[in-house]
mmCIF file of C-alpha atoms in Angstrom:
data_model
loop_
_atom_site.group_PDB
_atom_site.id
_atom_site.type_symbol
_atom_site.label_atom_id
_atom_site.label_comp_id
_atom_site.label_asym_id
_atom_site.label_seq_id
_atom_site.Cartn_x
_atom_site.Cartn_y
_atom_site.Cartn_z
ATOM 1 C CA UNK Z 239 55.390 22.965 163.962
ATOM 2 C CA UNK Z 240 54.561 23.563 167.570
ATOM 3 C CA UNK Z 241 55.102 19.882 168.122
ATOM 4 C CA UNK Z 242 58.257 19.836 166.233
ATOM 5 C CA UNK Z 243 59.380 22.518 168.624
ATOM 6 C CA UNK Z 244 58.190 20.966 172.018
ATOM 7 C CA UNK Z 245 59.659 17.458 170.804
ATOM 8 C CA UNK Z 246 63.424 19.132 170.042
ATOM 9 C CA UNK Z 247 62.929 21.752 173.353
ATOM 10 C CA UNK Z 248 66.983 21.868 173.896
ATOM 11 C CA UNK Z 249 68.240 21.834 170.420
ATOM 12 C CA UNK Z 250 65.767 24.087 168.248
ATOM 13 C CA UNK Z 251 63.027 25.591 170.739
ATOM 14 C CA UNK Z 252 65.816 27.305 173.256
ATOM 15 C CA UNK Z 253 68.178 28.532 170.327
ATOM 16 C CA UNK Z 254 64.825 29.887 168.620
ATOM 17 C CA UNK Z 255 64.000 31.979 171.845
ATOM 18 C CA UNK Z 256 67.274 32.975 172.371
ATOM 19 C CA UNK Z 257 67.647 34.398 168.727
ATOM 20 C CA UNK Z 258 63.917 36.060 168.894
ATOM 21 C CA UNK Z 259 65.152 37.701 172.110
ATOM 22 C CA UNK Z 260 68.291 39.159 170.883
ATOM 23 C CA UNK Z 261 66.466 40.405 167.800
ATOM 24 C CA UNK Z 262 63.902 41.876 170.051
ATOM 25 C CA UNK Z 263 66.808 43.912 172.136
ATOM 26 C CA UNK Z 264 69.441 44.434 169.439
ATOM 27 C CA UNK Z 265 67.737 44.916 166.003
ATOM 28 C CA UNK Z 266 66.612 48.251 165.545
ATOM 29 C CA UNK Z 267 65.627 50.898 162.875
ATOM 30 C CA UNK Z 268 68.636 53.028 161.828
ATOM 31 C CA UNK Z 269 67.206 56.738 163.026
ATOM 32 C CA UNK Z 270 69.014 58.117 159.585
ATOM 33 C CA UNK Z 271 67.548 55.811 156.714
ATOM 34 C CA UNK Z 272 65.422 53.469 158.619
ATOM 35 C CA UNK Z 273 67.228 50.148 157.594
ATOM 36 C CA UNK Z 274 67.094 47.367 160.467
ATOM 37 C CA UNK Z 275 70.189 46.954 161.767
ATOM 38 C CA UNK Z 276 72.307 46.378 165.296
ATOM 39 C CA UNK Z 277 73.740 49.578 165.252
ATOM 40 C CA UNK Z 278 72.635 52.914 164.745
ATOM 41 C CA UNK Z 279 73.871 54.464 162.231
ATOM 42 C CA UNK Z 280 73.356 51.439 160.571
ATOM 43 C CA UNK Z 281 76.039 49.706 157.813
ATOM 44 C CA UNK Z 282 75.051 51.309 155.106
ATOM 45 C CA UNK Z 283 74.975 54.933 156.626
ATOM 46 C CA UNK Z 284 77.903 54.552 158.187
ATOM 47 C CA UNK Z 285 80.433 53.234 155.163
ATOM 48 C CA UNK Z 286 82.275 55.855 154.030
ATOM 49 C CA UNK Z 287 83.144 54.135 151.041
ATOM 50 C CA UNK Z 288 79.741 53.967 149.322
ATOM 51 C CA UNK Z 289 78.604 57.044 146.973
ATOM 52 C CA UNK Z 290 77.359 60.080 149.745
ATOM 53 C CA UNK Z 291 76.231 61.619 146.127
ATOM 54 C CA UNK Z 292 73.151 59.142 145.639
ATOM 55 C CA UNK Z 293 70.081 58.163 147.795
ATOM 56 C CA UNK Z 294 68.088 55.188 146.895
ATOM 57 C CA UNK Z 295 64.588 55.369 148.387
ATOM 58 C CA UNK Z 296 62.788 52.085 148.793
ATOM 59 C CA UNK Z 297 59.580 51.060 150.537
ATOM 60 C CA UNK Z 298 60.949 48.440 152.569
ATOM 61 C CA UNK Z 299 63.659 46.399 153.581
ATOM 62 C CA UNK Z 300 63.251 43.533 151.566
ATOM 63 C CA UNK Z 301 63.789 45.814 148.160
ATOM 64 C CA UNK Z 302 66.474 47.386 149.863
ATOM 65 C CA UNK Z 303 68.271 43.928 149.868
ATOM 66 C CA UNK Z 304 66.925 43.097 146.603
ATOM 67 C CA UNK Z 305 69.209 46.021 145.222
ATOM 68 C CA UNK Z 306 71.744 45.341 147.273
ATOM 69 C CA UNK Z 307 71.956 41.756 145.933
ATOM 70 C CA UNK Z 308 72.759 43.003 142.321
ATOM 71 C CA UNK Z 309 75.821 44.512 143.482
ATOM 72 C CA UNK Z 310 75.484 47.636 140.883
ATOM 73 C CA UNK Z 311 74.300 50.150 143.436
ATOM 74 C CA UNK Z 312 77.081 51.797 145.720
ATOM 75 C CA UNK Z 313 75.073 54.775 147.297
ATOM 76 C CA UNK Z 314 73.076 55.169 150.214
ATOM 77 C CA UNK Z 315 69.361 54.176 151.260
ATOM 78 C CA UNK Z 316 66.422 55.393 152.736
ATOM 79 C CA UNK Z 317 63.487 53.045 153.661
ATOM 80 C CA UNK Z 318 59.823 54.588 153.596
ATOM 81 C CA UNK Z 319 58.342 52.138 155.580
ATOM 82 C CA UNK Z 320 55.879 50.992 153.191
ATOM 83 C CA UNK Z 321 53.760 52.797 150.290
ATOM 84 C CA UNK Z 322 50.874 54.673 150.075
ATOM 85 C CA UNK Z 323 47.573 52.904 150.042
ATOM 86 C CA UNK Z 324 44.009 53.359 150.593
ATOM 87 C CA UNK Z 325 42.981 49.536 151.435
ATOM 88 C CA UNK Z 326 45.865 48.991 153.719
ATOM 89 C CA UNK Z 327 45.175 52.416 155.336
ATOM 90 C CA UNK Z 328 48.692 53.964 155.149
ATOM 91 C CA UNK Z 329 48.913 57.900 154.779
ATOM 92 C CA UNK Z 330 52.134 59.916 154.207
ATOM 93 C CA UNK Z 331 52.462 60.285 157.668
ATOM 94 C CA UNK Z 332 53.231 57.196 158.345
ATOM 95 C CA UNK Z 333 56.150 56.919 155.885
ATOM 96 C CA UNK Z 334 59.557 57.805 157.148
ATOM 97 C CA UNK Z 335 59.192 60.973 155.112
ATOM 98 C CA UNK Z 336 60.299 63.963 157.595
ATOM 99 C CA UNK Z 337 63.700 62.472 158.203
ATOM 100 C CA UNK Z 338 64.260 61.887 154.298
ATOM 101 C CA UNK Z 339 63.204 65.501 153.760
ATOM 102 C CA UNK Z 340 65.562 65.939 156.212
ATOM 103 C CA UNK Z 341 68.555 64.581 154.210
ATOM 104 C CA UNK Z 342 68.167 66.356 151.234
ATOM 105 C CA UNK Z 343 68.590 69.903 153.033
ATOM 106 C CA UNK Z 344 71.831 69.119 154.978
ATOM 107 C CA UNK Z 345 75.056 70.593 153.768
ATOM 108 C CA UNK Z 346 76.068 66.931 152.698
ATOM 109 C CA UNK Z 347 72.439 66.273 150.832
ATOM 110 C CA UNK Z 348 72.889 63.856 147.970
ATOM 111 C CA UNK Z 349 72.929 64.743 144.572
ATOM 112 C CA UNK Z 350 70.616 62.474 142.980
ATOM 113 C CA UNK Z 351 67.488 60.650 144.852
ATOM 114 C CA UNK Z 352 66.581 57.368 143.066
ATOM 115 C CA UNK Z 353 63.034 56.454 143.644
ATOM 116 C CA UNK Z 354 63.153 52.433 143.575
ATOM 117 C CA UNK Z 355 59.360 51.831 144.055
ATOM 118 C CA UNK Z 356 57.491 49.066 142.934
ATOM 119 C CA UNK Z 357 55.844 49.095 139.469
ATOM 120 C CA UNK Z 358 52.674 48.989 141.204
ATOM 121 C CA UNK Z 359 49.655 51.564 141.568
ATOM 122 C CA UNK Z 360 50.888 52.087 145.267
ATOM 123 C CA UNK Z 361 54.429 52.218 144.279
ATOM 124 C CA UNK Z 362 53.798 54.480 141.606
ATOM 125 C CA UNK Z 363 51.418 56.795 143.744
ATOM 126 C CA UNK Z 364 54.177 56.929 146.309
ATOM 127 C CA UNK Z 365 56.707 57.786 144.114
ATOM 128 C CA UNK Z 366 54.615 60.508 142.583
ATOM 129 C CA UNK Z 367 53.843 61.959 146.012
ATOM 130 C CA UNK Z 368 57.661 61.546 147.342
ATOM 131 C CA UNK Z 369 58.626 63.321 143.839
ATOM 132 C CA UNK Z 370 56.861 66.475 144.448
ATOM 133 C CA UNK Z 371 57.295 66.670 148.260
ATOM 134 C CA UNK Z 372 61.088 66.793 147.015
ATOM 135 C CA UNK Z 373 60.249 69.316 144.529
ATOM 136 C CA UNK Z 374 58.403 71.112 146.883
ATOM 137 C CA UNK Z 375 61.511 71.751 148.938
ATOM 138 C CA UNK Z 376 63.507 73.197 146.371
ATOM 139 C CA UNK Z 377 66.493 71.718 146.658
ATOM 140 C CA UNK Z 378 69.287 70.953 143.662
ATOM 141 C CA UNK Z 379 68.717 67.128 143.958
ATOM 142 C CA UNK Z 380 67.864 65.484 140.746
ATOM 143 C CA UNK Z 381 65.133 62.844 140.829
ATOM 144 C CA UNK Z 382 65.196 59.517 139.065
ATOM 145 C CA UNK Z 383 63.216 56.366 138.756
ATOM 146 C CA UNK Z 384 64.235 52.995 137.559
ATOM 147 C CA UNK Z 385 64.052 51.860 134.024
ATOM 148 C CA UNK Z 386 60.876 50.432 132.931
ATOM 149 C CA UNK Z 387 60.320 48.163 130.361
ATOM 150 C CA UNK Z 388 60.690 44.232 129.386
ATOM 151 C CA UNK Z 389 62.920 42.183 131.897
ATOM 152 C CA UNK Z 390 65.866 40.232 130.878
ATOM 153 C CA UNK Z 391 65.376 36.601 129.472
ATOM 154 C CA UNK Z 392 61.655 35.487 128.465
ATOM 155 C CA UNK Z 393 59.977 35.889 125.339
ATOM 156 C CA UNK Z 394 57.836 38.749 123.753
ATOM 157 C CA UNK Z 395 54.782 37.074 123.385
ATOM 158 C CA UNK Z 396 54.496 35.714 126.660
ATOM 159 C CA UNK Z 397 54.592 39.184 128.346
ATOM 160 C CA UNK Z 398 51.645 41.477 129.622
ATOM 161 C CA UNK Z 399 50.378 43.769 126.874
ATOM 162 C CA UNK Z 400 51.090 46.861 129.640
ATOM 163 C CA UNK Z 401 54.612 46.127 129.665
ATOM 164 C CA UNK Z 402 55.044 45.178 125.797
ATOM 165 C CA UNK Z 403 53.018 48.827 125.140
ATOM 166 C CA UNK Z 404 55.287 50.712 127.524
ATOM 167 C CA UNK Z 405 58.319 48.727 126.200
ATOM 168 C CA UNK Z 406 57.470 50.302 122.554
ATOM 169 C CA UNK Z 407 56.573 53.828 123.523
ATOM 170 C CA UNK Z 408 59.490 54.405 125.584
ATOM 171 C CA UNK Z 409 61.826 52.430 123.081
ATOM 172 C CA UNK Z 410 65.652 53.656 123.324
ATOM 173 C CA UNK Z 411 67.532 55.125 120.103
ATOM 174 C CA UNK Z 412 70.695 53.588 119.198
ATOM 175 C CA UNK Z 413 73.074 56.467 118.125
ATOM 176 C CA UNK Z 414 74.150 56.804 114.925
ATOM 177 C CA UNK Z 415 77.694 55.235 114.288
ATOM 178 C CA UNK Y 29 42.733 13.255 120.457
ATOM 179 C CA UNK Y 30 43.063 10.844 117.732
ATOM 180 C CA UNK Y 31 40.090 8.811 119.275
ATOM 181 C CA UNK Y 32 37.977 11.810 119.807
ATOM 182 C CA UNK Y 33 38.502 12.883 116.432
ATOM 183 C CA UNK Y 34 37.448 9.467 115.113
ATOM 184 C CA UNK Y 35 34.651 9.427 117.383
ATOM 185 C CA UNK Y 36 33.161 12.628 116.178
ATOM 186 C CA UNK Y 37 34.150 12.021 112.423
ATOM 187 C CA UNK Y 38 31.572 14.512 110.760
ATOM 188 C CA UNK Y 39 30.896 17.087 113.705
ATOM 189 C CA UNK Y 40 35.086 17.472 114.424
ATOM 190 C CA UNK Y 41 36.973 15.537 112.007
ATOM 191 C CA UNK Y 42 35.889 16.554 108.537
ATOM 192 C CA UNK Y 43 35.653 20.693 109.322
ATOM 193 C CA UNK Y 44 39.438 20.138 110.872
ATOM 194 C CA UNK Y 45 40.542 18.461 107.649
ATOM 195 C CA UNK Y 46 38.707 21.148 105.890
ATOM 196 C CA UNK Y 47 40.498 23.969 107.546
ATOM 197 C CA UNK Y 48 43.763 22.456 107.412
ATOM 198 C CA UNK Y 49 43.303 21.991 103.497
ATOM 199 C CA UNK Y 50 41.940 25.715 103.426
ATOM 200 C CA UNK Y 51 45.308 27.116 105.293
ATOM 201 C CA UNK Y 52 47.652 24.950 103.247
ATOM 202 C CA UNK Y 53 46.292 26.390 99.732
ATOM 203 C CA UNK Y 54 45.488 30.189 101.271
ATOM 204 C CA UNK Y 55 47.759 30.946 103.651
ATOM 205 C CA UNK Y 56 51.125 32.111 102.672
ATOM 206 C CA UNK Y 57 54.045 34.559 103.791
ATOM 207 C CA UNK Y 58 53.769 38.151 102.677
ATOM 208 C CA UNK Y 59 56.569 38.989 99.890
ATOM 209 C CA UNK Y 60 57.069 42.103 101.579
ATOM 210 C CA UNK Y 61 57.170 41.682 105.224
ATOM 211 C CA UNK Y 62 56.751 37.833 105.737
ATOM 212 C CA UNK Y 63 53.789 37.896 107.981
ATOM 213 C CA UNK Y 64 50.941 35.234 107.309
ATOM 214 C CA UNK Y 65 47.744 36.425 105.566
ATOM 215 C CA UNK Y 66 45.645 35.342 102.729
ATOM 216 C CA UNK Y 67 46.648 38.010 100.741
ATOM 217 C CA UNK Y 68 49.464 39.240 99.460
ATOM 218 C CA UNK Y 69 50.566 42.045 100.276
ATOM 219 C CA UNK Y 70 49.334 41.151 103.684
ATOM 220 C CA UNK Y 71 46.709 43.410 105.749
ATOM 221 C CA UNK Y 72 49.537 45.281 107.130
ATOM 222 C CA UNK Y 73 51.744 46.140 104.076
ATOM 223 C CA UNK Y 74 48.545 46.983 101.819
ATOM 224 C CA UNK Y 75 47.074 49.235 104.797
ATOM 225 C CA UNK Y 76 47.819 52.636 104.156
ATOM 226 C CA UNK Y 77 46.487 54.263 107.241
ATOM 227 C CA UNK Y 78 49.151 52.717 109.035
ATOM 228 C CA UNK Y 79 52.161 54.794 109.536
ATOM 229 C CA UNK Y 80 54.786 53.962 107.080
ATOM 230 C CA UNK Y 81 57.690 55.844 108.591
ATOM 231 C CA UNK Y 82 57.989 53.061 111.460
ATOM 232 C CA UNK Y 83 59.122 49.049 110.744
ATOM 233 C CA UNK Y 84 58.830 47.252 113.335
ATOM 234 C CA UNK Y 85 61.467 43.975 113.086
ATOM 235 C CA UNK Y 86 60.094 40.917 115.261
ATOM 236 C CA UNK Y 87 61.237 37.403 115.095
ATOM 237 C CA UNK Y 88 57.911 35.803 114.369
ATOM 238 C CA UNK Y 89 54.744 35.964 113.788
ATOM 239 C CA UNK Y 90 53.397 35.287 117.603
ATOM 240 C CA UNK Y 91 55.947 38.796 118.555
ATOM 241 C CA UNK Y 92 53.641 40.834 116.064
ATOM 242 C CA UNK Y 93 50.339 39.692 117.341
ATOM 243 C CA UNK Y 94 51.894 40.590 120.989
ATOM 244 C CA UNK Y 95 53.007 44.002 119.522
ATOM 245 C CA UNK Y 96 49.597 44.285 117.506
ATOM 246 C CA UNK Y 97 47.413 43.366 120.720
ATOM 247 C CA UNK Y 98 48.875 46.388 122.439
ATOM 248 C CA UNK Y 99 47.241 48.489 120.298
ATOM 249 C CA UNK Y 100 49.731 51.435 120.473
ATOM 250 C CA UNK Y 101 51.837 50.801 117.589
ATOM 251 C CA UNK Y 102 50.295 52.065 114.064
ATOM 252 C CA UNK Y 103 53.520 51.207 111.777
ATOM 253 C CA UNK Y 104 54.806 48.737 109.246
ATOM 254 C CA UNK Y 105 56.537 45.340 110.571
ATOM 255 C CA UNK Y 106 59.339 42.531 109.148
ATOM 256 C CA UNK Y 107 58.956 39.475 110.201
ATOM 257 C CA UNK Y 108 62.876 37.674 110.347
ATOM 258 C CA UNK Y 109 61.519 34.092 110.500
ATOM 259 C CA UNK Y 110 63.411 33.390 113.951
ATOM 260 C CA UNK Y 111 66.556 33.999 115.668
ATOM 261 C CA UNK Y 112 70.071 33.506 115.394
ATOM 262 C CA UNK Y 113 70.937 30.308 116.905
ATOM 263 C CA UNK Y 114 73.680 28.149 117.042
ATOM 264 C CA UNK Y 115 71.960 25.334 119.215
ATOM 265 C CA UNK Y 116 69.125 25.523 116.239
ATOM 266 C CA UNK Y 117 71.602 25.967 113.294
ATOM 267 C CA UNK Y 118 70.078 29.165 112.634
ATOM 268 C CA UNK Y 119 72.233 31.405 110.134
ATOM 269 C CA UNK Y 120 71.847 34.829 108.771
ATOM 270 C CA UNK Y 121 70.727 33.095 105.456
ATOM 271 C CA UNK Y 122 67.819 31.416 107.150
ATOM 272 C CA UNK Y 123 66.481 34.921 108.029
ATOM 273 C CA UNK Y 124 64.456 37.351 105.949
ATOM 274 C CA UNK Y 125 67.224 39.833 105.882
ATOM 275 C CA UNK Y 126 67.535 40.736 102.048
ATOM 276 C CA UNK Y 127 63.680 42.081 101.901
ATOM 277 C CA UNK Y 128 64.536 43.588 104.918
ATOM 278 C CA UNK Y 129 67.655 45.652 103.711
ATOM 279 C CA UNK Y 130 65.645 46.420 100.250
ATOM 280 C CA UNK Y 131 62.808 47.629 101.997
ATOM 281 C CA UNK Y 132 65.255 50.333 103.692
ATOM 282 C CA UNK Y 133 66.596 50.925 100.466
ATOM 283 C CA UNK Y 134 63.608 52.090 98.343
ATOM 284 C CA UNK Y 135 62.626 55.743 98.199
ATOM 285 C CA UNK Y 136 59.704 54.839 100.758
ATOM 286 C CA UNK Y 137 62.684 53.920 103.494
ATOM 287 C CA UNK Y 138 61.195 54.058 106.664
ATOM 288 C CA UNK Y 139 62.285 56.611 108.603
ATOM 289 C CA UNK Y 140 63.005 54.224 112.018
ATOM 290 C CA UNK Y 141 63.421 50.733 112.440
ATOM 291 C CA UNK Y 142 62.285 49.524 116.036
ATOM 292 C CA UNK Y 143 64.342 45.925 116.745
ATOM 293 C CA UNK Y 144 61.493 44.642 118.742
ATOM 294 C CA UNK Y 145 63.744 41.402 119.394
ATOM 295 C CA UNK Y 146 63.516 38.996 122.586
ATOM 296 C CA UNK Y 147 65.376 39.781 125.623
ATOM 297 C CA UNK Y 148 67.352 36.530 125.386
ATOM 298 C CA UNK Y 149 70.814 35.555 124.154
ATOM 299 C CA UNK Y 150 69.705 34.753 120.999
ATOM 300 C CA UNK Y 151 67.494 37.530 120.413
ATOM 301 C CA UNK Y 152 70.072 40.211 121.363
ATOM 302 C CA UNK Y 153 72.737 38.720 119.003
ATOM 303 C CA UNK Y 154 69.953 38.540 116.218
ATOM 304 C CA UNK Y 155 69.555 42.590 117.244
ATOM 305 C CA UNK Y 156 72.806 43.411 117.317
ATOM 306 C CA UNK Y 157 73.396 41.697 113.816
ATOM 307 C CA UNK Y 158 70.369 43.249 112.214
ATOM 308 C CA UNK Y 159 71.571 46.281 113.608
ATOM 309 C CA UNK Y 160 74.874 45.797 111.920
ATOM 310 C CA UNK Y 161 73.513 45.434 108.474
ATOM 311 C CA UNK Y 162 71.177 48.353 108.336
ATOM 312 C CA UNK Y 163 74.008 50.764 109.635
ATOM 313 C CA UNK Y 164 76.429 49.133 106.961
ATOM 314 C CA UNK Y 165 73.801 50.164 104.455
ATOM 315 C CA UNK Y 166 74.304 53.579 105.522
ATOM 316 C CA UNK Y 167 70.735 54.760 104.845
ATOM 317 C CA UNK Y 168 69.477 57.498 107.268
ATOM 318 C CA UNK Y 169 66.953 55.069 108.958
ATOM 319 C CA UNK Y 170 67.344 55.667 112.822
ATOM 320 C CA UNK Y 171 67.529 52.222 114.647
ATOM 321 C CA UNK Y 172 65.877 51.631 117.964
ATOM 322 C CA UNK Y 173 64.870 48.774 120.357
ATOM 323 C CA UNK Y 174 62.536 48.276 123.134
ATOM 324 C CA UNK Y 175 62.948 49.673 126.472
ATOM 325 C CA UNK Y 176 64.522 47.133 128.914
ATOM 326 C CA UNK Y 177 63.433 47.435 133.235
ATOM 327 C CA UNK Y 178 61.266 46.526 135.323
ATOM 328 C CA UNK Y 179 57.860 45.162 134.133
ATOM 329 C CA UNK Y 180 54.194 47.029 135.089
ATOM 330 C CA UNK Y 181 53.227 45.125 138.213
ATOM 331 C CA UNK Y 182 54.751 43.014 141.031
ATOM 332 C CA UNK Y 183 57.081 43.646 143.587
ATOM 333 C CA UNK Y 184 60.586 44.675 143.355
ATOM 334 C CA UNK Y 185 61.936 41.959 145.786
ATOM 335 C CA UNK Y 186 60.574 39.169 143.585
ATOM 336 C CA UNK Y 187 62.595 40.757 140.168
ATOM 337 C CA UNK Y 188 65.565 38.833 138.924
ATOM 338 C CA UNK Y 189 69.217 40.166 139.754
ATOM 339 C CA UNK Y 190 69.650 41.065 136.347
ATOM 340 C CA UNK Y 191 66.518 42.972 135.644
ATOM 341 C CA UNK Y 192 66.558 45.117 138.700
ATOM 342 C CA UNK Y 193 70.595 45.478 138.069
ATOM 343 C CA UNK Y 194 69.894 46.937 134.726
ATOM 344 C CA UNK Y 195 66.932 49.067 135.802
ATOM 345 C CA UNK Y 196 68.988 50.582 138.497
ATOM 346 C CA UNK Y 197 71.822 51.478 135.732
ATOM 347 C CA UNK Y 198 69.641 52.836 133.238
ATOM 348 C CA UNK Y 199 67.387 54.832 135.600
ATOM 349 C CA UNK Y 200 65.283 57.924 133.999
ATOM 350 C CA UNK Y 201 65.911 61.046 135.218
ATOM 351 C CA UNK Y 202 63.050 63.590 135.756
ATOM 352 C CA UNK Y 203 62.996 66.974 134.188
ATOM 353 C CA UNK Y 204 63.313 69.465 136.430
ATOM 354 C CA UNK Y 205 60.080 71.020 136.882
#
């Protein structure tokens, strides 16, 4: 890579330096939600067409992008900036919690907080912590979490036992018709 | 493989022939549920410790094994013998439907039928068909299906959009505590 850059000094290296400089000076976390954007508030927070009553809590911007790509979510976001982790040394104070709790207290507080955190030990620990903090506030916001179960496509006998077991236990009942 | 078998005629080939002969003569589908076993009724159908009020419908024996391995399900099974498929030419008459409907009509009919079919187009088409047939019976059995959503482990931003979208739409609400 280094040799390629030096060989294509004008065509590749210079535009790369300019782009990185631009990123350094122009892209910052939104002071409301933590999304990285050129404006503050970011494009999501200032978009009045989005459903202001829904707030989706994600651990990082990549997860926000993943949810945004589904095009099925039209509410607001809040980026925590990571998951609680002993091994990586991420403690509650390292998460964007104060601003989240503040958003739930104003008079424009969302009606529902969706915890869209990864189905890993760290993600679920973080979800538990965030949920406790929100309930300790005593506000009126409802808390929900992503549906867990078997993913779309694929075959049952290739699924891990944990997921299949959970899908059996949390099976969905059809309403009689 | 052929050369290996011929080279180890006594040690490998002969036991293999014996095993295959044994399988040919001793292993048959259970006349009740379609599971492959040496006895009829099979070990599941004749096990009175299993919950007789739950009936889990799977498309084949591999899926039954997958669910059995989770150790979270203690009810009975019914193996359809495939999924409806235009490309593979599997029609309703090729599925073990008559015996399923018969099991739902006796006085020992299960209380709940769990459709544990694959989250593929074929699997869900089959699930829809089976559900309609069961409801057309007009019995009292409740019909349920495996929970769908994000699988355990893994990261949100690696999930396919369809699964993530479904997990957002079918999100689970915590009860206020």
